[in-house]
XYZ file of C-alpha atoms in Angstrom:
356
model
C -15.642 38.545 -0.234
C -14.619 38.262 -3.640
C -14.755 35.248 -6.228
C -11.134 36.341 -7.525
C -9.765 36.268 -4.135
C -9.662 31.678 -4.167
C -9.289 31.923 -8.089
C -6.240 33.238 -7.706
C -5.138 30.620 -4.982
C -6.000 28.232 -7.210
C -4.313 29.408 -9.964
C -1.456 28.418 -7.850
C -2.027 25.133 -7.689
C 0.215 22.974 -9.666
C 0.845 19.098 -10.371
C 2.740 16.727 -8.467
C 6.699 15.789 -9.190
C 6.018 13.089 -11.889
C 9.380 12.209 -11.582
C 9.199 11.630 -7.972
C 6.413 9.770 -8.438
C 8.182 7.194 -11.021
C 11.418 7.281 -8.854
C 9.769 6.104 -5.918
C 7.734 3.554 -8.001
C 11.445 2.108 -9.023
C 12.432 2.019 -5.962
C 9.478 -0.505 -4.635
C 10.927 -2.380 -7.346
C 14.172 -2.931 -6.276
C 12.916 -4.174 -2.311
C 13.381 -7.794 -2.034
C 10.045 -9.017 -2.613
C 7.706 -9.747 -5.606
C 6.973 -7.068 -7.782
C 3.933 -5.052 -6.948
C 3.502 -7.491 -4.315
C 1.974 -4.661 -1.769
C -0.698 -3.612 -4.730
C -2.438 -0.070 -4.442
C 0.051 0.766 -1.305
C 2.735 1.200 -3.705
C 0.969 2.980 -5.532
C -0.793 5.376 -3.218
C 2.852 5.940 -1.358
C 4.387 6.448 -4.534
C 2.077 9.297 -5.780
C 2.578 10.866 -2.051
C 6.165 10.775 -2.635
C 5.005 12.385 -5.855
C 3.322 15.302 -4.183
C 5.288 15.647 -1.350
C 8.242 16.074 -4.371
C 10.459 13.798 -2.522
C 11.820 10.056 -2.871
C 11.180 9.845 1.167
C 8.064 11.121 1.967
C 7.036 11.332 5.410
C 3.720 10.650 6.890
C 4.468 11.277 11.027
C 2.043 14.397 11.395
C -1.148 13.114 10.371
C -4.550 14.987 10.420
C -8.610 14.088 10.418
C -10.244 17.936 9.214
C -14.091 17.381 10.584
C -16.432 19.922 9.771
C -19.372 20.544 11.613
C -22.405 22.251 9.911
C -26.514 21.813 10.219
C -28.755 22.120 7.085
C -32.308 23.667 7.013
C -33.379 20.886 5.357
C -33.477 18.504 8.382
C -37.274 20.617 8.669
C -38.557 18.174 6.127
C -38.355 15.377 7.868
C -35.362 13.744 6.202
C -33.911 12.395 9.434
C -34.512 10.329 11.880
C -32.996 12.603 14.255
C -32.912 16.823 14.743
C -30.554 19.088 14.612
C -29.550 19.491 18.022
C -27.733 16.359 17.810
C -25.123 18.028 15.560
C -23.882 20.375 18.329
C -23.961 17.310 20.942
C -21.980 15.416 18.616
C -19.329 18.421 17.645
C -18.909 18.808 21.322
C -18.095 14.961 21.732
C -15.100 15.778 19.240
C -13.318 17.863 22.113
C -13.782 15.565 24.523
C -12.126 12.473 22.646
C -15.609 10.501 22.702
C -16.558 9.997 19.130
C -15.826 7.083 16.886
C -12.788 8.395 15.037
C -11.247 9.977 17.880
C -11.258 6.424 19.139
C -9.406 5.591 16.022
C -7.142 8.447 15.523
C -5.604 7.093 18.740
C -4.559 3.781 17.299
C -3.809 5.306 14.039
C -1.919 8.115 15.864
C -3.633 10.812 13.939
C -5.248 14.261 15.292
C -8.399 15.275 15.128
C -9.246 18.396 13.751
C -12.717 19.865 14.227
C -14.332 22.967 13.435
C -17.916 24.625 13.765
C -18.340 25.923 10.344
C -21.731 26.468 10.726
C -23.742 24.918 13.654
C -26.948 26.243 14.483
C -25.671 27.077 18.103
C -22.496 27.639 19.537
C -20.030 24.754 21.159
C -18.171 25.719 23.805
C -14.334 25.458 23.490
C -15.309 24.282 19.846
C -16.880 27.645 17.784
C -14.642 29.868 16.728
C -15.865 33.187 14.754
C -12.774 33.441 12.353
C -14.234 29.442 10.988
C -18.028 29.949 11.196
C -19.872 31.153 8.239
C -23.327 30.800 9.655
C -25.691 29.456 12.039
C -26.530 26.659 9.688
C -28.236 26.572 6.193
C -31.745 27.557 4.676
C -34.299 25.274 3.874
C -33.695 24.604 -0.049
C -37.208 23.687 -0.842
C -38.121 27.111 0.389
C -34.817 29.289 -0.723
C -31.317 28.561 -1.291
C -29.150 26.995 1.160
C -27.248 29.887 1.368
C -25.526 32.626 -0.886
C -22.993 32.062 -3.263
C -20.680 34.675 -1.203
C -21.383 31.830 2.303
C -20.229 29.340 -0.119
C -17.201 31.042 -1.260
C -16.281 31.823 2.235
C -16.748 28.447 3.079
C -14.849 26.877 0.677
C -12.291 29.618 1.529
C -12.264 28.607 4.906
C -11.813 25.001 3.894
C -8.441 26.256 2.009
C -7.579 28.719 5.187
C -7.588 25.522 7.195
C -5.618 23.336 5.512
C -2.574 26.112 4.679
C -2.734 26.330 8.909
C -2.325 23.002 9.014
C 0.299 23.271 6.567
C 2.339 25.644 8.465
C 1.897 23.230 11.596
C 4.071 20.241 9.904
C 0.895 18.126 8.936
C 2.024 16.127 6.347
C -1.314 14.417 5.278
C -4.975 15.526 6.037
C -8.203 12.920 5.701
C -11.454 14.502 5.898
C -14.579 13.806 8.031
C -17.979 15.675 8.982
C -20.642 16.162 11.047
C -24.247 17.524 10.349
C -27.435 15.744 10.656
C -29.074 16.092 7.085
C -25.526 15.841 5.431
C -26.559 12.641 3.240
C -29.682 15.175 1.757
C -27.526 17.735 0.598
C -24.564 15.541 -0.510
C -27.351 13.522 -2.660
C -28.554 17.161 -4.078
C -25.047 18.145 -5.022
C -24.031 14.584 -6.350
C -27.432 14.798 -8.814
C -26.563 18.589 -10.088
C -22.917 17.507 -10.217
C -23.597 13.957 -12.078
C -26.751 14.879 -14.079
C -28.288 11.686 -12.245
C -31.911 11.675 -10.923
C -32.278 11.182 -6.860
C -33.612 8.173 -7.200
C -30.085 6.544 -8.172
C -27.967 9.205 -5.929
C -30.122 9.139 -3.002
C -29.453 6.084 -0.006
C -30.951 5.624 3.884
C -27.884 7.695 5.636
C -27.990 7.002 8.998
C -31.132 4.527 8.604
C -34.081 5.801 6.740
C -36.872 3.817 6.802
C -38.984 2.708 3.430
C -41.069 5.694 4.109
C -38.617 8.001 5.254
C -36.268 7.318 2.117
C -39.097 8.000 -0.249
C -39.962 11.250 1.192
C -35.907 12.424 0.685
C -36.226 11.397 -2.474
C -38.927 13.889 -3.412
C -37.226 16.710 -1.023
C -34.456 16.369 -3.161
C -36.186 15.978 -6.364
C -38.463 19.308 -5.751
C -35.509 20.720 -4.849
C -33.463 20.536 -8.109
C -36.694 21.495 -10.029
C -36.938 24.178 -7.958
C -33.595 25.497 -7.344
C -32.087 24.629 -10.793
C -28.500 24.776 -10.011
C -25.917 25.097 -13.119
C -24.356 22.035 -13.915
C -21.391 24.018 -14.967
C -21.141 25.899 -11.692
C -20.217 23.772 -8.554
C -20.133 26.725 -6.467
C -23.811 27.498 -7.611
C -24.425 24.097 -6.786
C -23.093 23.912 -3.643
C -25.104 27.455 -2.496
C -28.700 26.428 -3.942
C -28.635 23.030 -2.335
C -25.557 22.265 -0.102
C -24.319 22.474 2.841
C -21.491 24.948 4.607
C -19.487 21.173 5.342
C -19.417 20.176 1.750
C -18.540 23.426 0.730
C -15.736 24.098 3.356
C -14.389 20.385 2.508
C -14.076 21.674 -1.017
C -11.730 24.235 -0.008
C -10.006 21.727 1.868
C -9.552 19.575 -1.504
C -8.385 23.108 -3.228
C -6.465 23.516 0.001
C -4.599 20.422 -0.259
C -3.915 20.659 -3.891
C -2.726 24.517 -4.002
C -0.238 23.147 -0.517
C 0.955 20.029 -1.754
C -1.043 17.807 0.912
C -2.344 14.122 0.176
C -6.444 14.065 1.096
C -7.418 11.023 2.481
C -11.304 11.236 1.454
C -13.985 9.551 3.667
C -17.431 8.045 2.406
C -19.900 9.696 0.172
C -20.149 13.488 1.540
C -16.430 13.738 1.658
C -16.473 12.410 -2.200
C -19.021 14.314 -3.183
C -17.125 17.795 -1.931
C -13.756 15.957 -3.483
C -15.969 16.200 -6.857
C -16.912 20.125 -6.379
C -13.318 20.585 -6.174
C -12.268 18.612 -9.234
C -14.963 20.283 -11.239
C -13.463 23.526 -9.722
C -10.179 22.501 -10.733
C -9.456 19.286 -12.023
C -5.863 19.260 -10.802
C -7.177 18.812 -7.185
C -7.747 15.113 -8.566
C -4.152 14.273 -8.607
C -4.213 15.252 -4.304
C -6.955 12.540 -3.763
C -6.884 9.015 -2.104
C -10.318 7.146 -1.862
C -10.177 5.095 1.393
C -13.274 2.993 1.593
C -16.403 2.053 -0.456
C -19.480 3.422 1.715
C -23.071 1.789 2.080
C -24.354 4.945 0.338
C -25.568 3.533 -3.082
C -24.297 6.988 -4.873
C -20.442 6.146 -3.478
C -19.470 4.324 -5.855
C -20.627 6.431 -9.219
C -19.019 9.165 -7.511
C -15.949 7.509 -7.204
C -16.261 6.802 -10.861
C -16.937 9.994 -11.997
C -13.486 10.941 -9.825
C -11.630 7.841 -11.385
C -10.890 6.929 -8.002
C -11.083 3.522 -6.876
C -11.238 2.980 -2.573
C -8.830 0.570 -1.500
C -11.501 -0.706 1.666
C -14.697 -2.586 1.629
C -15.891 -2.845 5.013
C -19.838 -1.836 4.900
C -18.767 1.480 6.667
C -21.567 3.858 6.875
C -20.175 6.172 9.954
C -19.356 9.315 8.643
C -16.511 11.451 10.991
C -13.850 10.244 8.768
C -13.796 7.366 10.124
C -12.861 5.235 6.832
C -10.613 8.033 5.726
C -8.962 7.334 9.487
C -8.998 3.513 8.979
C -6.089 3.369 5.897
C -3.735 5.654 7.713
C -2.165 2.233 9.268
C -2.071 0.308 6.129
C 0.062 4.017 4.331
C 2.384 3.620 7.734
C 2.997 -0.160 7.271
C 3.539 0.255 3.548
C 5.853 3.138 4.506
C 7.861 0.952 6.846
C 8.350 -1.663 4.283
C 9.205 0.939 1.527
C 11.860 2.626 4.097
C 13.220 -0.525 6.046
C 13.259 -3.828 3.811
C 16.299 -4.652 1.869
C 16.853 -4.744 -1.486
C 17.760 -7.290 -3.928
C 21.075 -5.738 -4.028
C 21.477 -5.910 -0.354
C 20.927 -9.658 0.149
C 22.366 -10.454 -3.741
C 19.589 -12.045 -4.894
C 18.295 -11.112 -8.519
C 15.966 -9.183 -9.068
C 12.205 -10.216 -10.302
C 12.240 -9.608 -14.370
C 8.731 -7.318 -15.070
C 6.657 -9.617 -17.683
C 3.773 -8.646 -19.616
C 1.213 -10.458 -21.793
């Protein structure tokens, strides 16, 4: 499939209404309550006002996009568990028996998964139009996979979201699923960051001492050997990623070329949010940071996005289950912003904006 083919969706892909944006930040201004007195919600409702280009936005049809993938590198023993647990767990996505779709139910979101590239097949789940391959290569031994499975990935990351579009979803977090994930988001955060492993590189689902050393090295070898270009995310993402990151990417691009907020999730999700900036920094303007993960390497990424996550809670789940955990504070925020009155309305005046 050809490069040009997303560089020309991209192309497409053009700012939020700044004037929106400032109009609806006047507006919070005018409720009958301190100013600024609901913090970063104002903010973060503000900007989706911004990039929904209306004074009104509307947040009703919410989505989780979880992407389901395995990575040959699981064969070096970076894991506590194998791969076969990624298909078990994509299959517990249909049947409402994960940890977000537990969530989505209070925060009355969807949940939106997709095989992009399990090793085997999931009933009701794997669909051939969505899967790129049966998982990755080992990256010690070869590249994940080629640059063209990473362009059709994050193509089928951008396919998604401009379905979703076309459904009435009116914002889209992110979430995934693939045992190994923390490896090859680690990889792609040290290629993407210039950082060595050693800083980038945390326990995922529970390393031990010995079993975080040893993904250390795998992902140290695997630079040296590999030697993605800094300048090239999508080379990045095909010498030592993984088809989720990649395909979360698109849904970044996806979001930014359709005018969708992206709620991102922990560290994988942030790490693919990055890819996409670095693609096309524009994508940035699209992104809400929900919570700070236990990953070590959150936080720098988060930096490097100039994003700062609104959540602290020593999340370390994965699914999208943080993204999934500030859709209720954006629908409270949204009820005060629609239904309190203003200082006109009760003729009281208003709070005076002071700096020092």
């Amino acid at each position: 499939m050809p490069e040009t083919t997303w560089e020309n969706e991209i192309k497409q892909i053009r700012l939020p209404d700044e004037e929106v944006r400032k109009a609806s930040l006047t507006r919070w201004n005018h409720l009958a309550k301190p100013l600024h007195g609901m913090g970063a919600l104002e903010t973060m409702l503000a900007r989706i006002a911004g990039i929904q280009g209306r004074l009104h936005p509307s947040l009703q049809k919410k989505g989780i996009v979880v992407l389901c993938a395995d990575n040959g590198i699981v064969k070096e023993g970076i894991s506590q568990t194998g791969a076969e647990v990624t298909a078990v767990v994509a299959g517990n996505f249909l049947a409402g028996q994960t940890s977000v779709c537990k969530m989505a139910k209070v925060a009355g979101a969807d949940i939106l998964p997709y095989d992009i590239g399990i090793l085997t097949d999931v009933e009701g789940l794997t669909k051939a139009e969505y899967k790129i391959s049966c998982g990755t290569k080992d990256f010690l031994e070869e590249p994940a996979m080629t640059r063209e499975e990473a362009i059709r990935a994050i193509l089928t990351g951008m396919k998604i979201v401009k379905e979703r579009k076309a459904q009435g979803y009116e914002i889209l977090a992110t979430g995934e699923m693939g045992i190994g994930n923390t490896t090859t988001s680690s990889a792609v955060a040290c290629a993407l960051t210039g950082e060595a492993a050693e800083v980038m590189t945390g326990r995922g689902a529970g390393l031990s001492d010995e079993g975080l050393l040893r993904k250390k090295e795998v992902i140290t070898e695997g630079l040296a050997k590999r030697n993605p270009d800094p300048a090239d995310p999508v080379d990045i993402l095909a010498k030592v990623g993984g088809l989720d990151i990649a395909g979360l990417t698109g849904v970044f691009l996806g979001c930014a070329r359709y005018q969708i907020p992206a709620v991102l999730d922990g560290f994988i999700s942030s790490v693919a949010a990055l890819a996409a900036v670095r693609i096309e920094p524009k994508v940035k303007e699209y992104l809400f940071a929900s919570h700070r993960s236990k990953e070590p390497a959150h936080n720098r990424i988060l930096e490097e996005l100039g994003l700062e996550a609104v959540l602290d809670l020593g999340m370390a789940l994965g699914e999208g289950t943080g993204a999934c955990a500030l859709f209720p504070l954006l629908d409270m925020a949204m009820m005060v912003y629609e239904e309190m009155s203003s200082f006109d309305d009760i003729q009281v005046e208003q709070y005076k904006e002071y700096t020092s």
